[in-house]
Coordinates of C-alpha atoms in Angstrom, one line a residue:
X1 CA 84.5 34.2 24.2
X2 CA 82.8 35.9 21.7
X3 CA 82.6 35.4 17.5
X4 CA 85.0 38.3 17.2
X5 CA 87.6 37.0 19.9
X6 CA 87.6 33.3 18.4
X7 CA 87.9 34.3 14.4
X8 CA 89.5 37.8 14.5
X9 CA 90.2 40.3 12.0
X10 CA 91.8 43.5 11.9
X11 CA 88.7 44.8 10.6
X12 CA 87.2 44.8 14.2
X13 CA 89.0 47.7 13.8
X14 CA 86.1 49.1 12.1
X15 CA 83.8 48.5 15.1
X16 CA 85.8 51.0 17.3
X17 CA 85.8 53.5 14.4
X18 CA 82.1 53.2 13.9
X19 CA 81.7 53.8 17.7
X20 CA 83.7 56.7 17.4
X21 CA 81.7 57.8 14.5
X22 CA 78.7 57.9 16.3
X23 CA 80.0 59.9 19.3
X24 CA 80.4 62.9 16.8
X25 CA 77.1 62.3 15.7
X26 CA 75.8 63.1 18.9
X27 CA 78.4 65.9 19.2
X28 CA 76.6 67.6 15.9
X29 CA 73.4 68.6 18.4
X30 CA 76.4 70.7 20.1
X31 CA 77.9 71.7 17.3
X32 CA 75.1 73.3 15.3
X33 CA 72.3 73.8 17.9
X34 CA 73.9 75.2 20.9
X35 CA 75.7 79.3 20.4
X36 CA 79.1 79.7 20.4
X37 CA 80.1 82.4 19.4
X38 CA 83.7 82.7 21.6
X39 CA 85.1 80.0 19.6
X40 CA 84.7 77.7 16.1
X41 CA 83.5 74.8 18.4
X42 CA 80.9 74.4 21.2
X43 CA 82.4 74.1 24.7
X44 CA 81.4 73.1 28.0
X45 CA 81.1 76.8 29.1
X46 CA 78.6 77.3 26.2
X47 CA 76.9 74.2 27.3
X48 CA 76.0 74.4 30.8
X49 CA 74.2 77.4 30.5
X50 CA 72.0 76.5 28.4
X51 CA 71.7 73.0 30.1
X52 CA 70.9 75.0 33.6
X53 CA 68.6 77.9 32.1
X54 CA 67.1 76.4 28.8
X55 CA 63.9 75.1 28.2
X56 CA 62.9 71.7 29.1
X57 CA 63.5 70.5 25.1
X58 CA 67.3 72.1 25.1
X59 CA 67.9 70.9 28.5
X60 CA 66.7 67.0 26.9
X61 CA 68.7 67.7 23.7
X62 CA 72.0 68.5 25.6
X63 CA 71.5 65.3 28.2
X64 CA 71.3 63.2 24.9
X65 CA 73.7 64.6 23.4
X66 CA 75.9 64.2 26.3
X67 CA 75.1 60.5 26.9
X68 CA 75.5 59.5 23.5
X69 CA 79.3 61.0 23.2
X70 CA 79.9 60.0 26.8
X71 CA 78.7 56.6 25.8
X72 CA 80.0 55.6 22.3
X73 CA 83.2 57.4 23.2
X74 CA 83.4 54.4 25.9
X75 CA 82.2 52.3 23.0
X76 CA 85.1 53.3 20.9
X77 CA 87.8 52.9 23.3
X78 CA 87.0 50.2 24.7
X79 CA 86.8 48.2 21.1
X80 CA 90.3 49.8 20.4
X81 CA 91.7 48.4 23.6
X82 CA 90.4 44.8 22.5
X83 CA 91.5 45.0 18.7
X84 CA 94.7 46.5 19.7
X85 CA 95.4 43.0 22.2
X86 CA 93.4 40.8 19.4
X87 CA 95.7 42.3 16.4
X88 CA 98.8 41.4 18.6
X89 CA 97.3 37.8 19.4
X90 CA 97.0 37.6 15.7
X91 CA 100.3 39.4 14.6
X92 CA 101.9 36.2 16.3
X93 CA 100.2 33.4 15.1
X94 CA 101.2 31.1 12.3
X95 CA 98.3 32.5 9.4
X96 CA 99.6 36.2 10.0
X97 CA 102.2 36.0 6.8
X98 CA 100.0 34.4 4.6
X99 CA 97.1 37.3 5.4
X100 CA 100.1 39.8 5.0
X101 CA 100.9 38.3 1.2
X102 CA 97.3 38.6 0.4
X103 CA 94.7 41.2 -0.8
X104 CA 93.9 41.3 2.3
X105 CA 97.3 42.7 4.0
X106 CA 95.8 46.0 3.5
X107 CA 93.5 45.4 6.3
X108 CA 96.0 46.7 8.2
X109 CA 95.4 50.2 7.7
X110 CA 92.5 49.8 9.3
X111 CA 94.6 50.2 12.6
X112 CA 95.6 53.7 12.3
X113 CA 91.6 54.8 11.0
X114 CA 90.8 53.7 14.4
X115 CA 94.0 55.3 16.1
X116 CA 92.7 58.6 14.3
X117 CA 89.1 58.5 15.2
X118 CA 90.3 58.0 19.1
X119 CA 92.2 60.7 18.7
X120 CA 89.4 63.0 17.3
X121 CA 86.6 61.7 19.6
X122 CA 89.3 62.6 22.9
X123 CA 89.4 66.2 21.6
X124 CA 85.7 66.3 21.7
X125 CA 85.3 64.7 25.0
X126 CA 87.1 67.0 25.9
X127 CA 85.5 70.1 24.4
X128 CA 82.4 68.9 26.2
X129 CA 83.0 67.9 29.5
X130 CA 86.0 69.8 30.4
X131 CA 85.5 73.2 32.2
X132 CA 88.3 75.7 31.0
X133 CA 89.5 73.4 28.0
X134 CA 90.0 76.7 25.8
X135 CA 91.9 78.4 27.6
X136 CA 94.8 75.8 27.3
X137 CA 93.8 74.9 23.3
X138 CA 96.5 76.2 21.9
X139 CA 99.1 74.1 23.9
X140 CA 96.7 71.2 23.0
X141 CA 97.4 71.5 19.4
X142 CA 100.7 70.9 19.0
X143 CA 100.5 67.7 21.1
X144 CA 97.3 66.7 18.7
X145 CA 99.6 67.3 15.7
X146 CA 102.2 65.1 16.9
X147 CA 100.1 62.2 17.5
X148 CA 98.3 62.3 14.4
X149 CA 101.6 62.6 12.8
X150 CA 102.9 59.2 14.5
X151 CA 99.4 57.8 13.7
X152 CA 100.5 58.6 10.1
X153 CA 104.0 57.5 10.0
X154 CA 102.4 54.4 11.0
X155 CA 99.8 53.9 8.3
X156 CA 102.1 54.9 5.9
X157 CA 105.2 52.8 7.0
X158 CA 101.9 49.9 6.8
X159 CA 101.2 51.1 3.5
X160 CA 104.6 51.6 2.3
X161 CA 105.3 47.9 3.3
X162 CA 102.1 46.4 1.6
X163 CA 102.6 48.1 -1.9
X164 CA 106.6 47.2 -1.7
X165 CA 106.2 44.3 -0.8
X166 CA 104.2 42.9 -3.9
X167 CA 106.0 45.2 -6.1
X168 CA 109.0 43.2 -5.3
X169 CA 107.9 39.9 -5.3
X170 CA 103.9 40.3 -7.1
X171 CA 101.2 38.1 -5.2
X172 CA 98.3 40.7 -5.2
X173 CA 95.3 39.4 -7.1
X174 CA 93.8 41.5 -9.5
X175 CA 91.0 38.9 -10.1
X176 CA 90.6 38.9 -6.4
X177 CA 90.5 42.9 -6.5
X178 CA 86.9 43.1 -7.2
X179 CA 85.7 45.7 -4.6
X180 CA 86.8 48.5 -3.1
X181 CA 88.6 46.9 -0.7
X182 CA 91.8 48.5 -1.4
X183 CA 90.4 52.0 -0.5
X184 CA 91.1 51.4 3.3
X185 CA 94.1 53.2 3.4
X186 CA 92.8 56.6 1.7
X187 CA 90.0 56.2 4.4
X188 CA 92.9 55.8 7.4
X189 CA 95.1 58.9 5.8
X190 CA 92.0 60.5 5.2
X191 CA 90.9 60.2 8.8
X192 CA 94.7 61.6 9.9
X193 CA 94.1 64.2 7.3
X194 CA 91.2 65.7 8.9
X195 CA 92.3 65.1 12.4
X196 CA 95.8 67.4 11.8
X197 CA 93.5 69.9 9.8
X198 CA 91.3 70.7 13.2
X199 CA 94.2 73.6 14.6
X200 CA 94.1 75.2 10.9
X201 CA 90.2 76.1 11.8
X202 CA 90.9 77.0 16.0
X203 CA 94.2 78.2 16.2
X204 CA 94.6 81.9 16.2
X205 CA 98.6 81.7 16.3
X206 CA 99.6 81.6 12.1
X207 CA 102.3 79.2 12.6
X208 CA 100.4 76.2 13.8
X209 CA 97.7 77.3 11.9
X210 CA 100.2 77.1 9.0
X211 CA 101.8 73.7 9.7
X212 CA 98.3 72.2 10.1
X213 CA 97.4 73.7 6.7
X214 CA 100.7 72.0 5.0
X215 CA 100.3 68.7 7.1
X216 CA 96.7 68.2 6.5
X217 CA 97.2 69.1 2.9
X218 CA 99.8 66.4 2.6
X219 CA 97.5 63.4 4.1
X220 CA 94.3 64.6 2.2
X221 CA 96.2 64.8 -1.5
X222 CA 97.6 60.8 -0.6
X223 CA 93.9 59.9 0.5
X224 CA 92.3 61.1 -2.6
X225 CA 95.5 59.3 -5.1
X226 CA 95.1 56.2 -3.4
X227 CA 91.2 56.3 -4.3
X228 CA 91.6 57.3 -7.5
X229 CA 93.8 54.4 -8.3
X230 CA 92.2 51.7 -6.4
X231 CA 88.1 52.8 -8.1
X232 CA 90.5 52.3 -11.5
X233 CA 92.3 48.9 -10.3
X234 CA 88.8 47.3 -8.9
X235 CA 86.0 48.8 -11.5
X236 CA 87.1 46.1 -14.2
X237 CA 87.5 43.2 -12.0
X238 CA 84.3 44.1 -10.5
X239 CA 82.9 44.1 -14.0
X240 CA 84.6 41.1 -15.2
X241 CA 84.2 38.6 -12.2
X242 CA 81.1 40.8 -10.2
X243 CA 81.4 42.0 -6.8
X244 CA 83.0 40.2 -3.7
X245 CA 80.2 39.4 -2.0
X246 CA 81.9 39.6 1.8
X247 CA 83.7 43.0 0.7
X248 CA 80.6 44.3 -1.0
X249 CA 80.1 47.0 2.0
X250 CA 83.0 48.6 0.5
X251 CA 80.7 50.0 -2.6
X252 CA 80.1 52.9 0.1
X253 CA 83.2 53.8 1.6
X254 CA 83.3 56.7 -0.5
X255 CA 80.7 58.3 1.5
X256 CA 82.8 58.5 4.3
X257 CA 85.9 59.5 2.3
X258 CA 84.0 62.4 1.1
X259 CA 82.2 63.6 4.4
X260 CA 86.0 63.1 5.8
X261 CA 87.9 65.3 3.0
X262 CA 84.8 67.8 3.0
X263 CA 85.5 68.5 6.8
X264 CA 88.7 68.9 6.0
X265 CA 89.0 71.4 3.3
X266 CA 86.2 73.3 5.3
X267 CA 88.6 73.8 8.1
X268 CA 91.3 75.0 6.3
X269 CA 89.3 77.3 4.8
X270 CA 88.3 78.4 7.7
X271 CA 91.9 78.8 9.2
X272 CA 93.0 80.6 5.7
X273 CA 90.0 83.2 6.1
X274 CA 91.0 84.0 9.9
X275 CA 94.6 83.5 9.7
X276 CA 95.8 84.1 6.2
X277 CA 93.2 86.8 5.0
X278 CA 91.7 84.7 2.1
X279 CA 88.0 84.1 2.4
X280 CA 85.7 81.7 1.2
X281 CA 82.2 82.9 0.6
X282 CA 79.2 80.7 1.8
X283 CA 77.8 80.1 -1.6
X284 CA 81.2 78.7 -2.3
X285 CA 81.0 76.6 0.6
X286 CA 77.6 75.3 -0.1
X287 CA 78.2 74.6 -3.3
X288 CA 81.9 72.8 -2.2
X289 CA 79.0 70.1 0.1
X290 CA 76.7 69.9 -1.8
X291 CA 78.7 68.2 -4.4
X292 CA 80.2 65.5 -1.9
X293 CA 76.8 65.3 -0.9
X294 CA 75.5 64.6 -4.4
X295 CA 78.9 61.5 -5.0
X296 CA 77.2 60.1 -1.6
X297 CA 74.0 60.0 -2.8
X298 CA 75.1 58.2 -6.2
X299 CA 77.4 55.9 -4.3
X300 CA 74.6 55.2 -1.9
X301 CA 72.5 54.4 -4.4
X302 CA 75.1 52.1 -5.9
X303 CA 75.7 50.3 -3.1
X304 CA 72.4 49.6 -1.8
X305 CA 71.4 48.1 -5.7
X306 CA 74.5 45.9 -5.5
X307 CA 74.0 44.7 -1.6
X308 CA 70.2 44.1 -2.2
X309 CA 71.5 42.4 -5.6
X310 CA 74.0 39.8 -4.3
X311 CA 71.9 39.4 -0.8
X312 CA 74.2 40.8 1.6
X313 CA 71.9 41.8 3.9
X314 CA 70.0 38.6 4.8
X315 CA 73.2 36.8 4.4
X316 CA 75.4 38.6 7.0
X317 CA 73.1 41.2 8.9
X318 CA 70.0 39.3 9.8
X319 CA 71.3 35.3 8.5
X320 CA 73.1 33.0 10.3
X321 CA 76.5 34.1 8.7
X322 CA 79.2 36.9 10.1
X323 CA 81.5 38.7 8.3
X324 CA 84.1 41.4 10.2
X325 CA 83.5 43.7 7.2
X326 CA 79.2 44.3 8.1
X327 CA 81.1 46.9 10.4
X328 CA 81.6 49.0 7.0
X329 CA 78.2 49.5 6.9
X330 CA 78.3 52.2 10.3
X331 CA 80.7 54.0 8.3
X332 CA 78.3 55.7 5.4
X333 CA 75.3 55.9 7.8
X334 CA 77.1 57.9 10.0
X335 CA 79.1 59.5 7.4
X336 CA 75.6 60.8 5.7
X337 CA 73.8 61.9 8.9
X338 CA 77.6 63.7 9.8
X339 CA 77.2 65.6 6.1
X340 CA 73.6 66.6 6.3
X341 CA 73.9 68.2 9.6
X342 CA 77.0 70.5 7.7
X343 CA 75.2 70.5 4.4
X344 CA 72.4 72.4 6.3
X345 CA 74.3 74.5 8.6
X346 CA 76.9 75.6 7.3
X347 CA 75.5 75.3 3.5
X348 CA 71.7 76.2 3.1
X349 CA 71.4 78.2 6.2
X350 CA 74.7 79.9 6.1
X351 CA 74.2 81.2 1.9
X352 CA 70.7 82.2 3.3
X353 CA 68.6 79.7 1.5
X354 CA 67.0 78.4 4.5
X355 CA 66.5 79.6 7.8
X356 CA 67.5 78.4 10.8
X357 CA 64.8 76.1 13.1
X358 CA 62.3 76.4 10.0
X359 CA 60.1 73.7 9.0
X360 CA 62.7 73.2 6.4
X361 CA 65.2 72.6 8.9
X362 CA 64.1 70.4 11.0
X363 CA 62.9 68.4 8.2
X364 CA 66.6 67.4 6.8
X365 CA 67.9 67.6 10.8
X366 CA 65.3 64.6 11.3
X367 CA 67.1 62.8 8.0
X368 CA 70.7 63.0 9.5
X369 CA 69.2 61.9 13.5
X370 CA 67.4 59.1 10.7
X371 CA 70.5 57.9 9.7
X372 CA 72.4 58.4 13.2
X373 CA 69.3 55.8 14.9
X374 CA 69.3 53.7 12.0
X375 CA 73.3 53.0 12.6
X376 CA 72.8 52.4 16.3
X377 CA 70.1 49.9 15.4
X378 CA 72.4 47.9 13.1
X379 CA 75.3 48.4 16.1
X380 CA 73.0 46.7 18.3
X381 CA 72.1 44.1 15.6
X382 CA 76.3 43.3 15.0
X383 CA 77.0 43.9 18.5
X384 CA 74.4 40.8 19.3
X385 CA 75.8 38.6 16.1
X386 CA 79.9 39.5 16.8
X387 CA 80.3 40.0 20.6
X388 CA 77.7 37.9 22.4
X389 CA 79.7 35.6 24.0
X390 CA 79.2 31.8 22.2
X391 CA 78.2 28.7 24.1
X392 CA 80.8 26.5 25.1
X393 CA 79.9 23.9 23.2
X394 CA 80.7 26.9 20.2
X395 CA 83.6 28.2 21.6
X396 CA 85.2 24.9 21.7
X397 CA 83.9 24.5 18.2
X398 CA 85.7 27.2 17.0

């Protein structure tokens, strides 16, 4: 039995999300260094050529790229399988309603982030290691819509239970509010969001195209409320009482918010353009990341002063103590490195301010694989604190 079995939380769920999170990290070499000119996304018919004729450096690029999706996908599902059993362990025992009266009910939604991020990381593996995969997309997206659409009735029938619940009877602490805590849910519709925008960007037929526009649209504007609100609802509290020291990691989960939303408005540009006949010029787009860029940098910057501030690190990274919520720290790591990789590509490079495989280029590509190692050292580091199975004499302890 491991530390996560014996004291769970549903913010394990967080460890399969980061896992998927990685996954499309490694997916990114594909994405943005490997033609494709057929389609939006890389395949596995744009892939193999290059892995059988390329040089020796493409040829090492595409087998790591390929092991690391092949091997934080596993990652990913398999932590989904064992939240998914834990959360119904837990759902059953006797401190589940008090949890579910508490701030902390809205932990919850960090069930359907997860569900998303499966979904989204099954689409690529299958992108990259199934031959033919396009020439049956457009039967795939509808299917995708309709589970990221029960993925969303779920986190909002979660939601919608949470906020009625102590509007009816009160119990949420605004004294206890004081980080951004509350901001889960925009991440999880946020995640849904982006997941039902993907057949805006690939499908050529304007119908789905149109319904993933309207959908998307609908889960992005929630996401974006809900954070508006809760940065309003936690600021003062924060002020007032300082940060929660456990939920400090929550500082930064705008970062991934805004690489999330930024993806998403990108590919329903991109449907509009080849669907709808309404462009969006490259400056436009550059311009469009490099301002959720610059909020991730500021919010980096926060967060790192206030975790450094209160300790967190030496406390609950490399201390003696665990907390389910270190596994929001993957998030904006992997968020960043994500961001940079589009910031270049589809920003600097595509307005013509850089060129492609410069000096320049490989410069801020070696910041985003930075960021992408740097994550998969501290997954290693939570792996070894949360999932090392405990001695007995701990186990029985706990």
């Amino acid at each position: 039995m491991s530390h996560a079995a014996t004291k769970y939380s549903p913010l394990y769920f967080l460890a399969s999300l980061g896992m998927g999170g990685l996954s499309v990290t490694f997916f990114m070499y594909l994405f943005f260094w490997v033609p494709h000119p057929n389609q939006p996304v890389p395949v596995f018919e744009d892939v193999w050529p290059v892995l059988t004729g390329g040089t020796l450096l493409q040829q090492a690029m595409i087998l790591t790229a390929w092991t690391g999706i092949a091997f934080f996908a596993f990652l990913n599902i398999k932590l989904l399988i064992f939240n998914l059993r834990k959360y119904a362990e837990f759902k059953r025992s006797e401190g589940f309603e008090t949890f579910a009266q508490a701030n902390a009910g809205s932990q919850i939604l960090a069930m359907p982030l997860a569900l998303a991020m499966s979904v989204n990381v099954g689409f690529i593996l299958g992108m990259t290691f199934v031959p033919g995969l396009w020439s049956v997309v457009e039967y795939l997206f509808p299917a995708a819509m309709v589970a990221f659409l029960a993925i969303g009735y779920l986190a909002l029938r979660q939601l919608g239970h949470f906020i009625a619940s102590r509007l009816h009877s009160g119990g949420f602490s605004c004294e206890g509010n004081n980080s951004f805590a509350q901001m889960l849910p925009a991440f999880a519709l946020s995640m849904i969001g982006v997941g039902l925008a993907a057949p805006a960007a690939m499908s050529t037929l304007p119908l789905v195209s149109g319904i993933s526009l309207v959908l998307s649209s609908f889960f992005i504007t929630a996401a974006v409320i809900i954070t508006l609100v809760v940065m309003a609802m936690s600021i003062r509290p924060m002020m007032e009482h300082g940060v929660n020291v456990e939920a400090a990691p929550t500082i930064m989960v705008v970062i991934p918010l805004m690489t999330v939303i930024g993806i998403a408005l990108m590919r329903q540009n991109y449907g509009l353009e080849a669907n709808f006949a309404s462009p969006t010029t490259n400056p436009e787009t550059m311009m469009l990341l490099t301002r959720l860029l610059s909020v991730q940098v500021l919010f980096g910057l926060f967060g790192i002063a206030v975790l450094s501030r209160v300790g967190y690190l030496r406390r609950f990274i490399t201390g003696q103590e665990t907390s389910a919520g270190s596994y929001a720290l993957i998030c904006p790591g992997v968020a960043l490195s994500v961001m940079l990789h589009f910031w270049l590509n589809k920003g600097l490079v595509a307005a013509g301010i850089l060129a492609k495989f410069s000096a320049a280029y490989w410069t801020i590509s070696a910041l985003a694989v930075g960021f992408q190692v740097a994550m998969i050292v501290l997954v290693w580091m939570l792996a070894t604190k949360h999932f090392r199975p405990l001695p007995q004499g701990a186990v029985a302890a706990a």
